[in-house]
Amino acid sequence: MAISRDDVVTWIKNYAQVINENNEMLTDLDREIGDADHGANMNRGFKAVMTKLPASEDKDIGTVLKSVAMTLLSTVGGAGGPLYSTIFMEAGKVIGPKMEIGLADWYTALQAAATGVANRGKALPNDKTMLDALYPAVDALKRAVDENLPIPEALQVSAEAAHAGMLATIPLVAHKGRASYLGERSAGHQDPGATSTFLLLDTAAKAWADC
Ligand code: ADP
Ligand code: MG
């Protein structure tokens, strides 16, 4: 089975909904170690994505993802906006004009997304950022591709890996972004960006459960 362009559009729409529902939770996390705007930033960005999506939702997957990236870049400031934009831009570039993708494509796209975020934000693993949810998910997908797992199972294990990575940010001391200004006091709090990244992958696993 495969993940179609329509499946990708559904994932983005569902994520906009999930972000709206988790707006306060994400902002509360960012209040503890940042400036209390991560939920609001993401919600503003994905509300704009919902407005712009009709212009590209009948195009190929690369075009859909790149248009999401452009919208996020122009509507979300701070650190999170450009980094989320990078996720969608790099994934879109790798997938290109395809109308459907397989598990290996999804793995390659997410790997490129993680590399793009790392290049842009210069964060290393365990710096307490969104990468601490993204990298484990990419690693889990790689194993799933090697083991030839069906798409739904592979997405489930990648979401679970992102969840574990998100929880593992709690004891970490932040070395990047606003949370790093707190130094040792950033430990004991879950990273907001790792949380929204887990939600992104969890939403994919749920949206593509029948792929
Ligand atoms: P801001 O920090 O500008 O207020 P947000 O609150 O929207 O932006 O996003 C904060 C999240 O961005 C953090 O929780 C972290 O996951 C992520 N982040 C910040 N800096 C970096 C970076 N250099 N690399 C990767 N992720 C980062
Ligand atoms: Mg913030």
GROMACS .gro file of C-alpha atoms and ligand atoms in nm:
model
  239
    1MET     CA    1   0.000   0.000   0.000
    2ALA     CA    2   0.102   0.363  -0.031
    3ILE     CA    3   0.045   0.709   0.114
    4SER     CA    4  -0.145   0.916  -0.142
    5ARG     CA    5  -0.149   1.292  -0.197
    6ASP     CA    6  -0.496   1.298  -0.040
    7ASP     CA    7  -0.361   1.111   0.264
    8VAL     CA    8  -0.091   1.378   0.299
    9VAL     CA    9  -0.353   1.655   0.278
   10THR     CA   10  -0.563   1.475   0.543
   11TRP     CA   11  -0.259   1.453   0.771
   12ILE     CA   12  -0.197   1.828   0.742
   13LYS     CA   13  -0.563   1.911   0.806
   14ASN     CA   14  -0.576   1.675   1.106
   15TYR     CA   15  -0.256   1.827   1.244
   16ALA     CA   16  -0.406   2.177   1.221
   17GLN     CA   17  -0.694   2.042   1.430
   18VAL     CA   18  -0.460   1.869   1.679
   19ILE     CA   19  -0.258   2.189   1.720
   20ASN     CA   20  -0.576   2.385   1.782
   21GLU     CA   21  -0.678   2.134   2.051
   22ASN     CA   22  -0.331   2.137   2.210
   23ASN     CA   23  -0.268   2.511   2.178
   24GLU     CA   24  -0.290   2.574   2.553
   25MET     CA   25  -0.091   2.265   2.650
   26LEU     CA   26   0.196   2.365   2.417
   27THR     CA   27   0.186   2.723   2.539
   28ASP     CA   28   0.191   2.604   2.902
   29LEU     CA   29   0.503   2.395   2.831
   30ASP     CA   30   0.665   2.698   2.666
   31ARG     CA   31   0.568   2.914   2.967
   32GLU     CA   32   0.785   2.697   3.190
   33ILE     CA   33   1.106   2.718   2.986
   34GLY     CA   34   1.038   2.977   2.714
   35ASP     CA   35   0.806   3.268   2.639
   36ALA     CA   36   0.463   3.103   2.643
   37ASP     CA   37   0.394   3.127   2.271
   38HIS     CA   38   0.465   2.789   2.112
   39GLY     CA   39   0.099   2.682   2.100
   40ALA     CA   40  -0.011   3.023   1.972
   41ASN     CA   41   0.269   3.027   1.711
   42MET     CA   42   0.184   2.683   1.580
   43ASN     CA   43  -0.189   2.754   1.584
   44ARG     CA   44  -0.147   3.078   1.392
   45GLY     CA   45   0.072   2.901   1.138
   46PHE     CA   46  -0.160   2.606   1.083
   47LYS     CA   47  -0.470   2.824   1.067
   48ALA     CA   48  -0.295   3.007   0.780
   49VAL     CA   49  -0.202   2.670   0.628
   50MET     CA   50  -0.571   2.572   0.631
   51THR     CA   51  -0.657   2.893   0.446
   52LYS     CA   52  -0.388   2.843   0.181
   53LEU     CA   53  -0.420   2.464   0.140
   54PRO     CA   54  -0.705   2.472  -0.118
   55ALA     CA   55  -0.464   2.637  -0.366
   56SER     CA   56  -0.229   2.337  -0.364
   57GLU     CA   57  -0.427   2.036  -0.241
   58ASP     CA   58  -0.488   1.910  -0.595
   59LYS     CA   59  -0.114   1.921  -0.682
   60ASP     CA   60   0.163   1.668  -0.618
   61ILE     CA   61   0.288   1.587  -0.266
   62GLY     CA   62   0.607   1.793  -0.299
   63THR     CA   63   0.406   2.101  -0.398
   64VAL     CA   64   0.162   2.052  -0.110
   65LEU     CA   65   0.443   2.021   0.145
   66LYS     CA   66   0.642   2.315   0.006
   67SER     CA   67   0.335   2.537   0.015
   68VAL     CA   68   0.284   2.445   0.383
   69ALA     CA   69   0.649   2.539   0.439
   70MET     CA   70   0.610   2.879   0.270
   71THR     CA   71   0.296   2.958   0.470
   72LEU     CA   72   0.464   2.867   0.801
   73LEU     CA   73   0.768   3.076   0.713
   74SER     CA   74   0.558   3.382   0.639
   75THR     CA   75   0.322   3.352   0.938
   76VAL     CA   76   0.523   3.208   1.229
   77GLY     CA   77   0.814   3.398   1.376
   78GLY     CA   78   1.058   3.297   1.647
   79ALA     CA   79   1.266   2.981   1.636
   80GLY     CA   80   0.983   2.733   1.590
   81GLY     CA   81   0.832   2.880   1.271
   82PRO     CA   82   1.139   2.866   1.045
   83LEU     CA   83   1.231   2.523   1.186
   84TYR     CA   84   0.885   2.377   1.119
   85SER     CA   85   0.897   2.539   0.777
   86THR     CA   86   1.226   2.356   0.717
   87ILE     CA   87   1.067   2.020   0.806
   88PHE     CA   88   0.800   2.062   0.537
   89MET     CA   89   1.034   2.222   0.281
   90GLU     CA   90   1.301   1.952   0.302
   91ALA     CA   91   1.042   1.672   0.299
   92GLY     CA   92   0.875   1.836  -0.002
   93LYS     CA   93   1.203   1.864  -0.191
   94VAL     CA   94   1.286   1.497  -0.139
   95ILE     CA   95   0.938   1.374  -0.234
   96GLY     CA   96   0.908   1.611  -0.531
   97PRO     CA   97   0.639   1.551  -0.796
   98LYS     CA   98   0.515   1.217  -0.660
   99MET     CA   99   0.140   1.160  -0.622
  100GLU     CA  100   0.194   0.878  -0.373
  101ILE     CA  101   0.480   0.759  -0.156
  102GLY     CA  102   0.592   0.442   0.015
  103LEU     CA  103   0.754   0.388   0.351
  104ALA     CA  104   1.108   0.432   0.216
  105ASP     CA  105   1.011   0.773   0.067
  106TRP     CA  106   0.862   0.881   0.399
  107TYR     CA  107   1.175   0.774   0.583
  108THR     CA  108   1.400   0.962   0.337
  109ALA     CA  109   1.178   1.270   0.362
  110LEU     CA  110   1.183   1.275   0.743
  111GLN     CA  111   1.555   1.213   0.747
  112ALA     CA  112   1.607   1.514   0.517
  113ALA     CA  113   1.373   1.715   0.741
  114ALA     CA  114   1.582   1.631   1.049
  115THR     CA  115   1.906   1.716   0.867
  116GLY     CA  116   1.754   2.046   0.753
  117VAL     CA  117   1.648   2.138   1.106
  118ALA     CA  118   1.992   2.046   1.240
  119ASN     CA  119   2.166   2.256   0.972
  120ARG     CA  120   1.941   2.552   1.032
  121GLY     CA  121   1.927   2.548   1.413
  122LYS     CA  122   2.266   2.387   1.486
  123ALA     CA  123   2.116   2.174   1.764
  124LEU     CA  124   2.274   1.841   1.855
  125PRO     CA  125   2.093   1.534   1.992
  126ASN     CA  126   1.995   1.585   2.359
  127ASP     CA  127   2.005   1.965   2.333
  128LYS     CA  128   1.634   1.951   2.437
  129THR     CA  129   1.475   2.050   2.105
  130MET     CA  130   1.226   1.915   1.851
  131LEU     CA  131   1.513   1.707   1.712
  132ASP     CA  132   1.499   1.488   2.024
  133ALA     CA  133   1.156   1.368   1.907
  134LEU     CA  134   1.241   1.371   1.535
  135TYR     CA  135   1.567   1.174   1.538
  136PRO     CA  136   1.428   0.871   1.727
  137ALA     CA  137   1.130   0.865   1.490
  138VAL     CA  138   1.363   0.868   1.188
  139ASP     CA  139   1.575   0.589   1.340
  140ALA     CA  140   1.264   0.381   1.408
  141LEU     CA  141   1.148   0.433   1.050
  142LYS     CA  142   1.485   0.319   0.919
  143ARG     CA  143   1.452  -0.006   1.115
  144ALA     CA  144   1.094  -0.043   0.993
  145VAL     CA  145   1.204  -0.003   0.630
  146ASP     CA  146   1.482  -0.259   0.681
  147GLU     CA  147   1.235  -0.501   0.839
  148ASN     CA  148   0.978  -0.438   0.565
  149LEU     CA  149   0.705  -0.351   0.815
  150PRO     CA  150   0.363  -0.252   0.680
  151ILE     CA  151   0.314   0.128   0.667
  152PRO     CA  152   0.066   0.153   0.960
  153GLU     CA  153   0.292  -0.046   1.193
  154ALA     CA  154   0.599   0.149   1.086
  155LEU     CA  155   0.423   0.480   1.153
  156GLN     CA  156   0.309   0.351   1.488
  157VAL     CA  157   0.661   0.259   1.597
  158SER     CA  158   0.796   0.592   1.471
  159ALA     CA  159   0.528   0.781   1.668
  160GLU     CA  160   0.609   0.574   1.977
  161ALA     CA  161   0.979   0.653   1.934
  162ALA     CA  162   0.895   1.024   1.905
  163HIS     CA  163   0.686   0.995   2.220
  164ALA     CA  164   0.975   0.836   2.410
  165GLY     CA  165   1.209   1.104   2.274
  166MET     CA  166   0.967   1.376   2.385
  167LEU     CA  167   0.953   1.237   2.740
  168ALA     CA  168   1.331   1.198   2.742
  169THR     CA  169   1.365   1.577   2.699
  170ILE     CA  170   1.228   1.627   3.054
  171PRO     CA  171   1.554   1.575   3.248
  172LEU     CA  172   1.771   1.741   2.981
  173VAL     CA  173   1.936   2.081   3.017
  174ALA     CA  174   1.859   2.295   2.710
  175HIS     CA  175   2.151   2.402   2.492
  176LYS     CA  176   1.957   2.576   2.214
  177GLY     CA  177   1.674   2.825   2.188
  178ARG     CA  178   1.517   3.034   2.464
  179ALA     CA  179   1.514   2.744   2.711
  180SER     CA  180   1.895   2.749   2.708
  181TYR     CA  181   1.885   3.093   2.878
  182LEU     CA  182   1.764   2.908   3.191
  183GLY     CA  183   2.069   2.682   3.202
  184GLU     CA  184   2.031   2.404   3.462
  185ARG     CA  185   1.684   2.534   3.553
  186SER     CA  186   1.555   2.411   3.216
  187ALA     CA  187   1.587   2.053   3.345
  188GLY     CA  188   1.264   1.896   3.475
  189HIS     CA  189   1.044   2.037   3.196
  190GLN     CA  190   0.926   1.878   2.872
  191ASP     CA  191   1.036   2.060   2.557
  192PRO     CA  192   0.742   2.224   2.374
  193GLY     CA  193   0.887   2.174   2.024
  194ALA     CA  194   0.957   1.805   2.088
  195THR     CA  195   0.595   1.778   2.202
  196SER     CA  196   0.450   1.937   1.886
  197THR     CA  197   0.683   1.716   1.678
  198PHE     CA  198   0.556   1.403   1.853
  199LEU     CA  199   0.202   1.523   1.774
  200LEU     CA  200   0.300   1.566   1.407
  201LEU     CA  201   0.417   1.205   1.379
  202ASP     CA  202   0.133   1.071   1.593
  203THR     CA  203  -0.116   1.249   1.366
  204ALA     CA  204   0.051   1.085   1.062
  205ALA     CA  205   0.025   0.741   1.225
  206LYS     CA  206  -0.344   0.796   1.293
  207ALA     CA  207  -0.424   0.956   0.954
  208TRP     CA  208  -0.243   0.682   0.760
  209ALA     CA  209  -0.355   0.383   0.968
  210ASP     CA  210  -0.517   0.223   0.661
  211CYS     CA  211  -0.239   0.294   0.412
  212ADP     P1  212   1.051   3.071   2.028
  212ADP     O1  213   1.151   2.990   2.104
  212ADP     O2  214   1.116   3.165   1.932
  212ADP     O3  215   0.951   3.135   2.117
  212ADP     P2  216   0.864   2.858   1.979
  212ADP     O4  217   0.822   2.881   2.119
  212ADP     O5  218   0.756   2.854   1.877
  212ADP     O6  219   0.972   2.965   1.934
  212ADP     O7  220   0.942   2.719   1.967
  212ADP     C1  221   1.024   2.674   2.069
  212ADP     C2  222   1.076   2.536   2.031
  212ADP     O8  223   1.163   2.546   1.920
  212ADP     C3  224   1.160   2.472   2.139
  212ADP     O9  225   1.078   2.402   2.231
  212ADP     C4  226   1.253   2.379   2.063
  212ADP    O10  227   1.196   2.250   2.047
  212ADP     C5  228   1.259   2.443   1.927
  212ADP     N1  229   1.391   2.502   1.904
  212ADP     C6  230   1.439   2.618   1.949
  212ADP     N2  231   1.565   2.639   1.905
  212ADP     C7  232   1.596   2.531   1.829
  212ADP     C8  233   1.711   2.491   1.753
  212ADP     N3  234   1.819   2.569   1.746
  212ADP     N4  235   1.707   2.372   1.688
  212ADP     C9  236   1.597   2.293   1.694
  212ADP     N5  237   1.486   2.326   1.762
  212ADP    C10  238   1.485   2.442   1.828
  213MG      MG  239   0.833   3.035   2.249
   0.00000   0.00000   0.00000
